[in-house]
């Protein structure tokens, strides 16, 4: 089946620094990828839709200048959390459209100290 | 997308069938019912999906009512590893069979399988 590889699985960074999270489709091409954020004991909240070769579409309330998304190829999308603050600490998950259902990465646990 | 309603939590004994209900009374004719689950600190995992006929795969069975306003996910022999949050999502599908558009997650059902 389709596999989406997400790295890193865990990252700790200092407040004010930037962190990049990678999401790769390993055996299929993903024209569209999605980025979610999940706080403890809450459901997944969609942050943005990433389209290969074009600008990402952000959900209402998500700061596009803080959460930079790049989808430069059909197999790679990246999310960069810029000037991270403790409130950005969360579980970030990517997914890609695939048959029969969407395939999700394993998630990245970001802790900002 | 049609909104779904699921119970907040359910318990099941190991080895027994787990039946997880989902209401989607506003589903439209071209929308499929998808089920995903999320084990703690992992990404969601696709389980099964269906349009109007009952479906079965190696993981589960999906029973959709004739009016399509509700469905039930059945794990025939639950194990401790099936403890997870189960999400029922309604979404359209492209003509090629590949999902399209964004998935919107509700709160899901926390299924706890106990010995």
Short mmCIF file of N, CA and C in Angstrom, two decimals, chain A residues 2-105:
data_model
loop_
_atom_site.label_atom_id
_atom_site.label_comp_id
_atom_site.label_asym_id
_atom_site.label_seq_id
_atom_site.Cartn_x
_atom_site.Cartn_y
_atom_site.Cartn_z
N UNK A 2 0.18 2.38 -0.15
CA UNK A 2 0.86 3.66 -0.16
C UNK A 2 1.50 3.96 1.20
N UNK A 3 2.67 4.57 1.14
CA UNK A 3 3.39 4.90 2.37
C UNK A 3 3.80 6.37 2.34
N UNK A 4 3.56 7.06 3.44
CA UNK A 4 4.02 8.43 3.61
C UNK A 4 5.01 8.45 4.77
N UNK A 5 6.19 8.94 4.45
CA UNK A 5 7.25 8.98 5.46
C UNK A 5 7.38 10.41 5.99
N UNK A 6 7.36 10.57 7.28
CA UNK A 6 7.42 11.89 7.90
C UNK A 6 8.60 11.94 8.86
N UNK A 7 9.39 13.01 8.73
CA UNK A 7 10.58 13.17 9.59
C UNK A 7 10.76 14.62 10.01
N UNK A 8 11.27 14.86 11.20
CA UNK A 8 11.60 13.87 12.22
C UNK A 8 10.36 13.41 12.97
N UNK A 9 10.49 12.38 13.76
CA UNK A 9 9.35 11.93 14.55
C UNK A 9 9.22 12.76 15.83
N UNK A 10 10.36 13.22 16.30
CA UNK A 10 10.33 14.08 17.49
C UNK A 10 11.38 15.16 17.32
N UNK A 11 11.09 16.35 17.78
CA UNK A 11 12.07 17.43 17.74
C UNK A 11 11.80 18.38 18.90
N UNK A 12 12.90 18.79 19.50
CA UNK A 12 12.85 19.79 20.56
C UNK A 12 13.65 20.98 20.08
N UNK A 13 13.08 22.15 20.15
CA UNK A 13 13.81 23.33 19.69
C UNK A 13 13.63 24.46 20.70
N UNK A 14 14.53 25.40 20.60
CA UNK A 14 14.45 26.56 21.49
C UNK A 14 13.48 27.59 20.93
N UNK A 15 12.87 28.31 21.81
CA UNK A 15 11.95 29.36 21.41
C UNK A 15 12.64 30.37 20.51
N UNK A 16 11.99 30.72 19.42
CA UNK A 16 12.56 31.69 18.49
C UNK A 16 13.26 31.07 17.30
N UNK A 17 13.51 29.79 17.34
CA UNK A 17 14.16 29.12 16.22
C UNK A 17 13.12 28.54 15.27
N UNK A 18 13.58 28.04 14.13
CA UNK A 18 12.68 27.45 13.14
C UNK A 18 12.91 25.96 13.03
N UNK A 19 11.87 25.26 12.70
CA UNK A 19 11.93 23.80 12.57
C UNK A 19 11.28 23.37 11.27
N UNK A 20 11.94 22.47 10.55
CA UNK A 20 11.39 21.97 9.29
C UNK A 20 10.97 20.52 9.46
N UNK A 21 9.78 20.24 8.98
CA UNK A 21 9.25 18.87 9.01
C UNK A 21 9.05 18.42 7.57
N UNK A 22 9.52 17.22 7.25
CA UNK A 22 9.41 16.70 5.89
C UNK A 22 8.36 15.60 5.79
N UNK A 23 7.69 15.59 4.67
CA UNK A 23 6.68 14.57 4.41
C UNK A 23 6.90 14.05 2.99
N UNK A 24 7.21 12.77 2.86
CA UNK A 24 7.50 12.18 1.57
C UNK A 24 6.55 11.03 1.23
N UNK A 25 6.07 11.03 0.00
CA UNK A 25 5.31 9.88 -0.47
C UNK A 25 6.33 8.93 -1.10
N UNK A 26 6.41 7.72 -0.59
CA UNK A 26 7.51 6.83 -0.97
C UNK A 26 7.28 6.06 -2.25
N UNK A 27 6.08 5.67 -2.53
CA UNK A 27 5.84 4.81 -3.69
C UNK A 27 4.71 5.31 -4.56
N UNK A 28 4.41 6.58 -4.44
CA UNK A 28 3.38 7.16 -5.29
C UNK A 28 3.60 8.67 -5.36
N UNK A 29 3.00 9.27 -6.34
CA UNK A 29 3.11 10.71 -6.48
C UNK A 29 1.91 11.39 -5.82
N UNK A 30 2.21 12.40 -5.06
CA UNK A 30 1.16 13.09 -4.31
C UNK A 30 1.05 14.53 -4.79
N UNK A 31 0.10 14.78 -5.63
CA UNK A 31 -0.12 16.14 -6.10
C UNK A 31 -0.56 17.04 -4.96
N UNK A 32 -1.31 16.46 -4.06
CA UNK A 32 -1.84 17.21 -2.94
C UNK A 32 -1.47 16.55 -1.63
N UNK A 33 -1.01 17.34 -0.72
CA UNK A 33 -0.73 16.87 0.64
C UNK A 33 -1.41 17.81 1.63
N UNK A 34 -1.67 17.30 2.80
CA UNK A 34 -2.35 18.06 3.83
C UNK A 34 -1.53 18.07 5.11
N UNK A 35 -1.58 19.16 5.81
CA UNK A 35 -0.89 19.28 7.09
C UNK A 35 -1.92 19.52 8.20
N UNK A 36 -1.78 18.70 9.25
CA UNK A 36 -2.67 18.80 10.41
C UNK A 36 -1.86 19.08 11.66
N UNK A 37 -2.57 19.59 12.64
CA UNK A 37 -1.98 19.80 13.96
C UNK A 37 -2.93 19.19 14.98
N UNK A 38 -2.34 18.57 15.98
CA UNK A 38 -3.17 17.92 16.99
C UNK A 38 -2.63 18.22 18.38
N UNK A 39 -3.45 18.87 19.21
CA UNK A 39 -3.09 19.14 20.59
C UNK A 39 -3.56 17.97 21.45
N UNK A 40 -2.96 17.82 22.62
CA UNK A 40 -3.30 16.67 23.48
C UNK A 40 -4.80 16.54 23.71
N UNK A 41 -5.27 15.31 23.57
CA UNK A 41 -6.68 14.96 23.80
C UNK A 41 -7.65 15.68 22.88
N UNK A 42 -7.14 16.18 21.78
CA UNK A 42 -8.03 16.82 20.80
C UNK A 42 -7.92 16.10 19.46
N UNK A 43 -8.84 16.41 18.57
CA UNK A 43 -8.83 15.80 17.24
C UNK A 43 -7.85 16.52 16.33
N UNK A 44 -7.68 15.99 15.15
CA UNK A 44 -6.79 16.61 14.17
C UNK A 44 -7.46 17.85 13.60
N UNK A 45 -6.68 18.92 13.51
CA UNK A 45 -7.17 20.15 12.92
C UNK A 45 -6.36 20.43 11.65
N UNK A 46 -7.04 20.57 10.53
CA UNK A 46 -6.36 20.84 9.28
C UNK A 46 -5.76 22.23 9.31
N UNK A 47 -4.48 22.32 8.94
CA UNK A 47 -3.81 23.61 8.90
C UNK A 47 -3.80 24.16 7.47
N UNK A 48 -3.43 23.30 6.53
CA UNK A 48 -3.26 23.79 5.17
C UNK A 48 -3.27 22.63 4.18
N UNK A 49 -3.57 22.99 2.95
CA UNK A 49 -3.52 22.06 1.83
C UNK A 49 -2.36 22.47 0.94
N UNK A 50 -1.50 21.51 0.67
CA UNK A 50 -0.29 21.78 -0.09
C UNK A 50 -0.43 21.18 -1.49
N UNK A 51 -0.27 22.01 -2.50
CA UNK A 51 -0.38 21.56 -3.88
C UNK A 51 0.97 21.70 -4.58
N UNK A 52 1.39 20.66 -5.25
CA UNK A 52 2.68 20.67 -5.94
C UNK A 52 2.76 21.79 -6.95
N UNK A 53 3.80 22.59 -6.82
CA UNK A 53 4.03 23.66 -7.78
C UNK A 53 3.22 24.91 -7.59
N UNK A 54 2.44 24.98 -6.54
CA UNK A 54 1.66 26.20 -6.30
C UNK A 54 1.63 26.51 -4.81
N UNK A 55 1.07 27.67 -4.50
CA UNK A 55 1.02 28.08 -3.11
C UNK A 55 0.03 27.24 -2.31
N UNK A 56 0.36 27.07 -1.05
CA UNK A 56 -0.52 26.30 -0.18
C UNK A 56 -1.77 27.11 0.16
N UNK A 57 -2.82 26.39 0.46
CA UNK A 57 -4.06 27.01 0.90
C UNK A 57 -4.20 26.79 2.40
N UNK A 58 -4.28 27.87 3.14
CA UNK A 58 -4.31 27.78 4.59
C UNK A 58 -5.74 27.87 5.12
N UNK A 59 -5.99 27.16 6.19
CA UNK A 59 -7.29 27.23 6.85
C UNK A 59 -7.38 28.55 7.63
N UNK A 60 -8.59 28.94 7.87
CA UNK A 60 -8.81 30.18 8.59
C UNK A 60 -8.16 30.13 9.96
N UNK A 61 -7.45 31.19 10.29
CA UNK A 61 -6.80 31.27 11.59
C UNK A 61 -5.38 30.74 11.63
N UNK A 62 -4.92 30.16 10.55
CA UNK A 62 -3.55 29.64 10.49
C UNK A 62 -2.66 30.68 9.82
N UNK A 63 -1.59 31.06 10.50
CA UNK A 63 -0.71 32.11 9.98
C UNK A 63 0.21 31.55 8.91
N UNK A 64 0.04 31.99 7.69
CA UNK A 64 0.84 31.46 6.59
C UNK A 64 2.30 31.89 6.68
N UNK A 65 2.58 33.02 7.32
CA UNK A 65 3.96 33.46 7.44
C UNK A 65 4.69 32.74 8.57
N UNK A 66 3.93 32.11 9.43
CA UNK A 66 4.55 31.37 10.52
C UNK A 66 4.73 29.90 10.15
N UNK A 67 3.79 29.37 9.43
CA UNK A 67 3.84 27.97 9.01
C UNK A 67 4.03 27.93 7.50
N UNK A 68 5.32 27.87 7.11
CA UNK A 68 5.66 27.89 5.70
C UNK A 68 5.59 26.50 5.11
N UNK A 69 4.86 26.38 4.03
CA UNK A 69 4.70 25.09 3.37
C UNK A 69 5.26 25.17 1.97
N UNK A 70 6.08 24.17 1.64
CA UNK A 70 6.67 24.07 0.31
C UNK A 70 6.39 22.69 -0.25
N UNK A 71 5.89 22.66 -1.47
CA UNK A 71 5.58 21.37 -2.11
C UNK A 71 6.23 21.40 -3.48
N UNK A 72 7.57 21.29 -3.49
CA UNK A 72 8.34 21.52 -4.71
C UNK A 72 8.35 20.33 -5.65
N UNK A 73 8.02 19.15 -5.17
CA UNK A 73 8.00 17.98 -6.04
C UNK A 73 6.77 17.13 -5.74
N UNK A 74 6.55 16.14 -6.57
CA UNK A 74 5.37 15.29 -6.40
C UNK A 74 5.50 14.30 -5.25
N UNK A 75 6.67 14.28 -4.64
CA UNK A 75 6.86 13.33 -3.54
C UNK A 75 7.29 13.98 -2.24
N UNK A 76 7.41 15.30 -2.21
CA UNK A 76 7.90 15.93 -1.00
C UNK A 76 7.17 17.24 -0.70
N UNK A 77 6.70 17.33 0.53
CA UNK A 77 6.14 18.57 1.05
C UNK A 77 6.80 18.84 2.38
N UNK A 78 7.10 20.10 2.63
CA UNK A 78 7.73 20.45 3.91
C UNK A 78 6.92 21.52 4.63
N UNK A 79 6.94 21.43 5.94
CA UNK A 79 6.31 22.42 6.80
C UNK A 79 7.40 23.00 7.68
N UNK A 80 7.57 24.31 7.62
CA UNK A 80 8.55 24.97 8.47
C UNK A 80 7.81 25.85 9.48
N UNK A 81 8.06 25.57 10.73
CA UNK A 81 7.49 26.39 11.79
C UNK A 81 8.53 27.45 12.11
N UNK A 82 8.24 28.69 11.78
CA UNK A 82 9.21 29.76 11.96
C UNK A 82 9.02 30.45 13.31
N UNK A 83 10.13 30.90 13.87
CA UNK A 83 10.10 31.61 15.15
C UNK A 83 9.16 30.88 16.13
N UNK A 84 9.50 29.65 16.37
CA UNK A 84 8.63 28.79 17.19
C UNK A 84 8.52 29.30 18.62
N UNK A 85 7.35 29.15 19.18
CA UNK A 85 7.10 29.50 20.58
C UNK A 85 6.49 28.30 21.29
N UNK A 86 6.53 28.29 22.60
CA UNK A 86 5.98 27.14 23.34
C UNK A 86 4.55 26.76 22.94
N UNK A 87 3.75 27.74 22.58
CA UNK A 87 2.36 27.42 22.18
C UNK A 87 2.28 26.68 20.85
N UNK A 88 3.39 26.63 20.12
CA UNK A 88 3.43 25.86 18.87
C UNK A 88 3.73 24.39 19.13
N UNK A 89 4.05 24.06 20.35
CA UNK A 89 4.29 22.66 20.71
C UNK A 89 3.02 21.86 20.42
N UNK A 90 3.18 20.83 19.62
CA UNK A 90 2.02 20.06 19.18
C UNK A 90 2.47 18.83 18.42
N UNK A 91 1.52 18.06 17.97
CA UNK A 91 1.77 16.89 17.12
C UNK A 91 1.34 17.28 15.71
N UNK A 92 2.30 17.28 14.78
CA UNK A 92 2.02 17.68 13.41
C UNK A 92 2.00 16.43 12.52
N UNK A 93 0.98 16.35 11.69
CA UNK A 93 0.79 15.16 10.86
C UNK A 93 0.52 15.58 9.43
N UNK A 94 1.15 14.88 8.49
CA UNK A 94 0.88 15.15 7.09
C UNK A 94 0.10 13.98 6.50
N UNK A 95 -0.55 14.23 5.39
CA UNK A 95 -1.23 13.16 4.68
C UNK A 95 -1.24 13.47 3.18
N UNK A 96 -1.46 12.44 2.41
CA UNK A 96 -1.48 12.59 0.96
C UNK A 96 -2.68 11.84 0.40
N UNK A 97 -3.20 12.37 -0.69
CA UNK A 97 -4.31 11.67 -1.32
C UNK A 97 -3.79 10.43 -2.03
N UNK A 98 -4.46 9.31 -1.80
CA UNK A 98 -4.06 8.05 -2.40
C UNK A 98 -5.27 7.15 -2.43
N UNK A 99 -5.21 6.13 -3.24
CA UNK A 99 -6.30 5.16 -3.27
C UNK A 99 -6.00 4.04 -2.29
N UNK A 100 -6.94 3.51 -1.53
CA UNK A 100 -8.34 3.90 -1.52
C UNK A 100 -8.66 5.07 -0.60
N UNK A 101 -7.81 5.33 0.34
CA UNK A 101 -8.07 6.43 1.27
C UNK A 101 -6.81 7.24 1.46
N UNK A 102 -6.92 8.32 2.15
CA UNK A 102 -5.76 9.16 2.40
C UNK A 102 -4.73 8.38 3.23
N UNK A 103 -3.46 8.62 2.94
CA UNK A 103 -2.39 7.99 3.70
C UNK A 103 -1.73 9.04 4.56
N UNK A 104 -1.53 8.69 5.83
CA UNK A 104 -0.97 9.64 6.78
C UNK A 104 0.45 9.29 7.15
N UNK A 105 1.22 10.32 7.45
CA UNK A 105 2.54 10.11 8.02
C UNK A 105 2.40 9.71 9.48
#
